[in-house]
Amino acid sequence: MKISDILAIAGKPGLYKVIASSNKNLVVESMVDGKRSSVPGSVRVSNLSDITMYTFKEDVPLRDILNNLHKKAKGHEAPAHNSSSSQEIKDFVDSAVSDLDHDRIYNSDLKKLVQWYNILLTKDAFPLEDDAEIAEEKTEKPAKEKSDE
């Protein structure tokens, strides 16, 4: 699934998929319950491809962190964001991304990350890809087919 099609909307729980857009609003579909809604342009909307997390070396794109969590969990669910302890969630995330800067990342950020991971897992969204990877795959496929002939 393309990570650039997935949004987080301020004040609304969960993740949303872009259905249509115009100058003044977006039409989105909740990835949790499938309900569609209109989001005005005045609401703060974050594209998951634009989000990074702090590490001691450099900021890591959220796509890489989510894909690492998926590999580490071997396709299984992460600890539940609303019933697991903060330490359990922190240990789970640290097992996939070892050098997170916990002085700048709050427990609420980690809970949201785990919630998003579980939502994407239920939608079979892994592996997450960005637009550059998808464009690269499209250009490689015709070249491989021609070389086989």
PDB file of C-alpha atoms in Angstrom:
ATOM      1  CA  MET A   1       0.000   0.000   0.000  1.00  0.00           C
ATOM      2  CA  LYS A   2       1.216   3.521  -0.743  1.00  0.00           C
ATOM      3  CA  ILE A   3       1.963   5.364   2.468  1.00  0.00           C
ATOM      4  CA  SER A   4       1.223   8.676   0.751  1.00  0.00           C
ATOM      5  CA  ASP A   5      -2.483   7.709   0.573  1.00  0.00           C
ATOM      6  CA  ILE A   6      -2.784   7.363   4.361  1.00  0.00           C
ATOM      7  CA  LEU A   7      -3.571  10.333   6.610  1.00  0.00           C
ATOM      8  CA  ALA A   8      -3.721  11.147  10.299  1.00  0.00           C
ATOM      9  CA  ILE A   9      -6.244  13.867  11.118  1.00  0.00           C
ATOM     10  CA  ALA A  10      -5.851  16.084  14.181  1.00  0.00           C
ATOM     11  CA  GLY A  11      -8.628  15.494  16.691  1.00  0.00           C
ATOM     12  CA  LYS A  12      -9.793  12.239  15.093  1.00  0.00           C
ATOM     13  CA  PRO A  13      -8.638   8.780  16.166  1.00  0.00           C
ATOM     14  CA  GLY A  14      -7.162   6.257  13.764  1.00  0.00           C
ATOM     15  CA  LEU A  15      -5.981   6.541  10.189  1.00  0.00           C
ATOM     16  CA  TYR A  16      -7.770   7.622   7.033  1.00  0.00           C
ATOM     17  CA  LYS A  17      -7.440   6.814   3.359  1.00  0.00           C
ATOM     18  CA  VAL A  18      -7.809   9.588   0.776  1.00  0.00           C
ATOM     19  CA  ILE A  19     -10.805   9.027  -1.508  1.00  0.00           C
ATOM     20  CA  ALA A  20     -10.973  12.412  -3.269  1.00  0.00           C
ATOM     21  CA  SER A  21      -9.619  15.912  -2.840  1.00  0.00           C
ATOM     22  CA  SER A  22     -10.502  19.418  -3.897  1.00  0.00           C
ATOM     23  CA  ASN A  23      -9.249  22.910  -3.119  1.00  0.00           C
ATOM     24  CA  LYS A  24     -11.400  23.257  -0.014  1.00  0.00           C
ATOM     25  CA  ASN A  25     -11.699  19.775   1.463  1.00  0.00           C
ATOM     26  CA  LEU A  26     -10.767  16.107   1.389  1.00  0.00           C
ATOM     27  CA  VAL A  27     -13.045  13.102   1.278  1.00  0.00           C
ATOM     28  CA  VAL A  28     -11.541  10.396   3.463  1.00  0.00           C
ATOM     29  CA  GLU A  29     -12.485   6.902   4.560  1.00  0.00           C
ATOM     30  CA  SER A  30     -11.713   5.653   8.055  1.00  0.00           C
ATOM     31  CA  MET A  31      -9.445   2.609   8.057  1.00  0.00           C
ATOM     32  CA  VAL A  32     -11.078   1.524  11.322  1.00  0.00           C
ATOM     33  CA  ASP A  33     -14.785   1.456  10.482  1.00  0.00           C
ATOM     34  CA  GLY A  34     -14.915   2.342   6.765  1.00  0.00           C
ATOM     35  CA  LYS A  35     -17.049   5.459   7.250  1.00  0.00           C
ATOM     36  CA  ARG A  36     -16.496   8.275   4.787  1.00  0.00           C
ATOM     37  CA  SER A  37     -16.357  11.903   5.812  1.00  0.00           C
ATOM     38  CA  SER A  38     -15.410  15.298   4.489  1.00  0.00           C
ATOM     39  CA  VAL A  39     -12.473  17.112   6.078  1.00  0.00           C
ATOM     40  CA  PRO A  40     -12.299  20.892   5.609  1.00  0.00           C
ATOM     41  CA  GLY A  41      -9.035  22.473   4.545  1.00  0.00           C
ATOM     42  CA  SER A  42      -8.734  24.280   7.882  1.00  0.00           C
ATOM     43  CA  VAL A  43      -8.159  21.006   9.780  1.00  0.00           C
ATOM     44  CA  ARG A  44      -4.570  19.903  10.350  1.00  0.00           C
ATOM     45  CA  VAL A  45      -3.958  16.751   8.316  1.00  0.00           C
ATOM     46  CA  SER A  46      -0.673  14.823   8.328  1.00  0.00           C
ATOM     47  CA  ASN A  47       0.353  12.460   5.582  1.00  0.00           C
ATOM     48  CA  LEU A  48       2.135   9.412   7.042  1.00  0.00           C
ATOM     49  CA  SER A  49       4.889   9.757   4.443  1.00  0.00           C
ATOM     50  CA  ASP A  50       5.774  13.158   5.946  1.00  0.00           C
ATOM     51  CA  ILE A  51       6.106  11.927   9.544  1.00  0.00           C
ATOM     52  CA  THR A  52       9.485  11.013  11.028  1.00  0.00           C
ATOM     53  CA  MET A  53      10.602   9.932  14.490  1.00  0.00           C
ATOM     54  CA  TYR A  54      13.627  11.164  16.395  1.00  0.00           C
ATOM     55  CA  THR A  55      16.651   8.919  16.830  1.00  0.00           C
ATOM     56  CA  PHE A  56      20.089   9.754  18.161  1.00  0.00           C
ATOM     57  CA  LYS A  57      21.580   9.753  14.655  1.00  0.00           C
ATOM     58  CA  GLU A  58      18.926  11.160  12.309  1.00  0.00           C
ATOM     59  CA  ASP A  59      15.178  11.316  11.907  1.00  0.00           C
ATOM     60  CA  VAL A  60      13.763   8.039  10.586  1.00  0.00           C
ATOM     61  CA  PRO A  61      10.707   8.018   8.274  1.00  0.00           C
ATOM     62  CA  LEU A  62       7.607   6.490   9.832  1.00  0.00           C
ATOM     63  CA  ARG A  63       7.353   4.092   6.871  1.00  0.00           C
ATOM     64  CA  ASP A  64      10.694   2.511   7.804  1.00  0.00           C
ATOM     65  CA  ILE A  65       9.720   2.220  11.462  1.00  0.00           C
ATOM     66  CA  LEU A  66       6.368   0.592  10.669  1.00  0.00           C
ATOM     67  CA  ASN A  67       7.985  -1.857   8.229  1.00  0.00           C
ATOM     68  CA  ASN A  68      10.620  -2.721  10.869  1.00  0.00           C
ATOM     69  CA  LEU A  69       7.884  -3.316  13.458  1.00  0.00           C
ATOM     70  CA  HIS A  70       6.134  -5.631  10.994  1.00  0.00           C
ATOM     71  CA  LYS A  71       9.331  -7.626  10.401  1.00  0.00           C
ATOM     72  CA  LYS A  72      10.118  -7.815  14.110  1.00  0.00           C
ATOM     73  CA  ALA A  73       6.579  -8.890  15.045  1.00  0.00           C
ATOM     74  CA  LYS A  74       6.599 -11.396  12.153  1.00  0.00           C
ATOM     75  CA  GLY A  75       3.216 -10.150  10.969  1.00  0.00           C
ATOM     76  CA  HIS A  76       1.536 -10.441  14.364  1.00  0.00           C
ATOM     77  CA  GLU A  77      -0.250  -7.684  16.265  1.00  0.00           C
ATOM     78  CA  ALA A  78       1.616  -5.328  18.546  1.00  0.00           C
ATOM     79  CA  PRO A  79       0.612  -4.879  22.189  1.00  0.00           C
ATOM     80  CA  ALA A  80      -2.761  -3.132  22.411  1.00  0.00           C
ATOM     81  CA  HIS A  81      -2.320   0.628  22.700  1.00  0.00           C
ATOM     82  CA  ASN A  82      -5.110   1.058  25.248  1.00  0.00           C
ATOM     83  CA  SER A  83      -4.531  -1.901  27.573  1.00  0.00           C
ATOM     84  CA  SER A  84      -0.763  -2.501  27.541  1.00  0.00           C
ATOM     85  CA  SER A  85       1.633  -0.757  29.880  1.00  0.00           C
ATOM     86  CA  SER A  86       3.813   2.064  28.602  1.00  0.00           C
ATOM     87  CA  GLN A  87       6.910  -0.026  29.315  1.00  0.00           C
ATOM     88  CA  GLU A  88       5.589  -2.975  27.283  1.00  0.00           C
ATOM     89  CA  ILE A  89       4.908  -0.699  24.309  1.00  0.00           C
ATOM     90  CA  LYS A  90       8.298   0.986  24.682  1.00  0.00           C
ATOM     91  CA  ASP A  91      10.072  -2.405  24.742  1.00  0.00           C
ATOM     92  CA  PHE A  92       8.189  -3.542  21.631  1.00  0.00           C
ATOM     93  CA  VAL A  93       9.116  -0.410  19.668  1.00  0.00           C
ATOM     94  CA  ASP A  94      12.727  -0.497  20.924  1.00  0.00           C
ATOM     95  CA  SER A  95      13.065  -4.077  19.665  1.00  0.00           C
ATOM     96  CA  ALA A  96      12.517  -2.802  16.108  1.00  0.00           C
ATOM     97  CA  VAL A  97      14.182   0.618  16.332  1.00  0.00           C
ATOM     98  CA  SER A  98      16.992   0.522  18.850  1.00  0.00           C
ATOM     99  CA  ASP A  99      18.177   4.134  18.892  1.00  0.00           C
ATOM    100  CA  LEU A 100      14.958   6.123  19.418  1.00  0.00           C
ATOM    101  CA  ASP A 101      15.503   9.329  21.371  1.00  0.00           C
ATOM    102  CA  HIS A 102      13.101   8.820  24.277  1.00  0.00           C
ATOM    103  CA  ASP A 103      13.818  12.306  25.604  1.00  0.00           C
ATOM    104  CA  ARG A 104      12.005  13.733  22.566  1.00  0.00           C
ATOM    105  CA  ILE A 105       9.460  10.940  21.977  1.00  0.00           C
ATOM    106  CA  TYR A 106       6.624  10.692  24.482  1.00  0.00           C
ATOM    107  CA  ASN A 107       4.770   7.560  25.573  1.00  0.00           C
ATOM    108  CA  SER A 108       1.654   8.933  23.859  1.00  0.00           C
ATOM    109  CA  ASP A 109       3.606   9.007  20.565  1.00  0.00           C
ATOM    110  CA  LEU A 110       4.583   5.356  20.995  1.00  0.00           C
ATOM    111  CA  LYS A 111       0.990   4.382  21.823  1.00  0.00           C
ATOM    112  CA  LYS A 112      -0.218   6.139  18.671  1.00  0.00           C
ATOM    113  CA  LEU A 113       2.512   4.387  16.641  1.00  0.00           C
ATOM    114  CA  VAL A 114       1.413   0.974  17.939  1.00  0.00           C
ATOM    115  CA  GLN A 115      -2.249   1.820  17.288  1.00  0.00           C
ATOM    116  CA  TRP A 116      -1.424   2.818  13.707  1.00  0.00           C
ATOM    117  CA  TYR A 117       0.648  -0.350  13.220  1.00  0.00           C
ATOM    118  CA  ASN A 118      -2.281  -2.531  14.331  1.00  0.00           C
ATOM    119  CA  ILE A 119      -4.718  -0.662  12.049  1.00  0.00           C
ATOM    120  CA  LEU A 120      -2.414  -1.081   9.047  1.00  0.00           C
ATOM    121  CA  LEU A 121      -1.882  -4.745   9.917  1.00  0.00           C
ATOM    122  CA  THR A 122      -5.633  -5.443   9.876  1.00  0.00           C
ATOM    123  CA  LYS A 123      -5.837  -3.788   6.425  1.00  0.00           C
ATOM    124  CA  ASP A 124      -2.966  -5.904   4.998  1.00  0.00           C
ATOM    125  CA  ALA A 125      -1.055  -2.712   4.214  1.00  0.00           C
ATOM    126  CA  PHE A 126       2.436  -4.157   4.671  1.00  0.00           C
ATOM    127  CA  PRO A 127       4.976  -3.657   3.251  1.00  0.00           C
ATOM    128  CA  LEU A 128       4.402   0.080   3.102  1.00  0.00           C
ATOM    129  CA  GLU A 129       5.891   1.701   0.008  1.00  0.00           C
ATOM    130  CA  ASP A 130       6.506   5.283  -0.993  1.00  0.00           C
ATOM    131  CA  ASP A 131       5.878   6.795  -4.413  1.00  0.00           C
ATOM    132  CA  ALA A 132       9.541   6.491  -5.456  1.00  0.00           C
ATOM    133  CA  GLU A 133       9.596   2.729  -4.797  1.00  0.00           C
ATOM    134  CA  ILE A 134       6.389   2.181  -6.755  1.00  0.00           C
ATOM    135  CA  ALA A 135       7.685   4.212  -9.716  1.00  0.00           C
ATOM    136  CA  GLU A 136      10.957   2.260  -9.598  1.00  0.00           C
ATOM    137  CA  GLU A 137       9.106  -1.076  -9.688  1.00  0.00           C
ATOM    138  CA  LYS A 138       7.062   0.037 -12.700  1.00  0.00           C
ATOM    139  CA  THR A 139      10.183   0.994 -14.672  1.00  0.00           C
ATOM    140  CA  GLU A 140      12.029  -2.220 -13.759  1.00  0.00           C
ATOM    141  CA  LYS A 141       9.248  -4.634 -14.784  1.00  0.00           C
ATOM    142  CA  PRO A 142       9.145  -3.735 -18.510  1.00  0.00           C
ATOM    143  CA  ALA A 143      12.942  -3.844 -18.698  1.00  0.00           C
ATOM    144  CA  LYS A 144      13.012  -7.343 -17.195  1.00  0.00           C
ATOM    145  CA  GLU A 145      10.306  -8.577 -19.550  1.00  0.00           C
ATOM    146  CA  LYS A 146      12.192  -7.303 -22.608  1.00  0.00           C
ATOM    147  CA  SER A 147      15.452  -8.907 -21.522  1.00  0.00           C
ATOM    148  CA  ASP A 148      13.753 -12.316 -21.242  1.00  0.00           C
ATOM    149  CA  GLU A 149      12.820 -12.334 -24.936  1.00  0.00           C
TER     150      GLU A 149
END
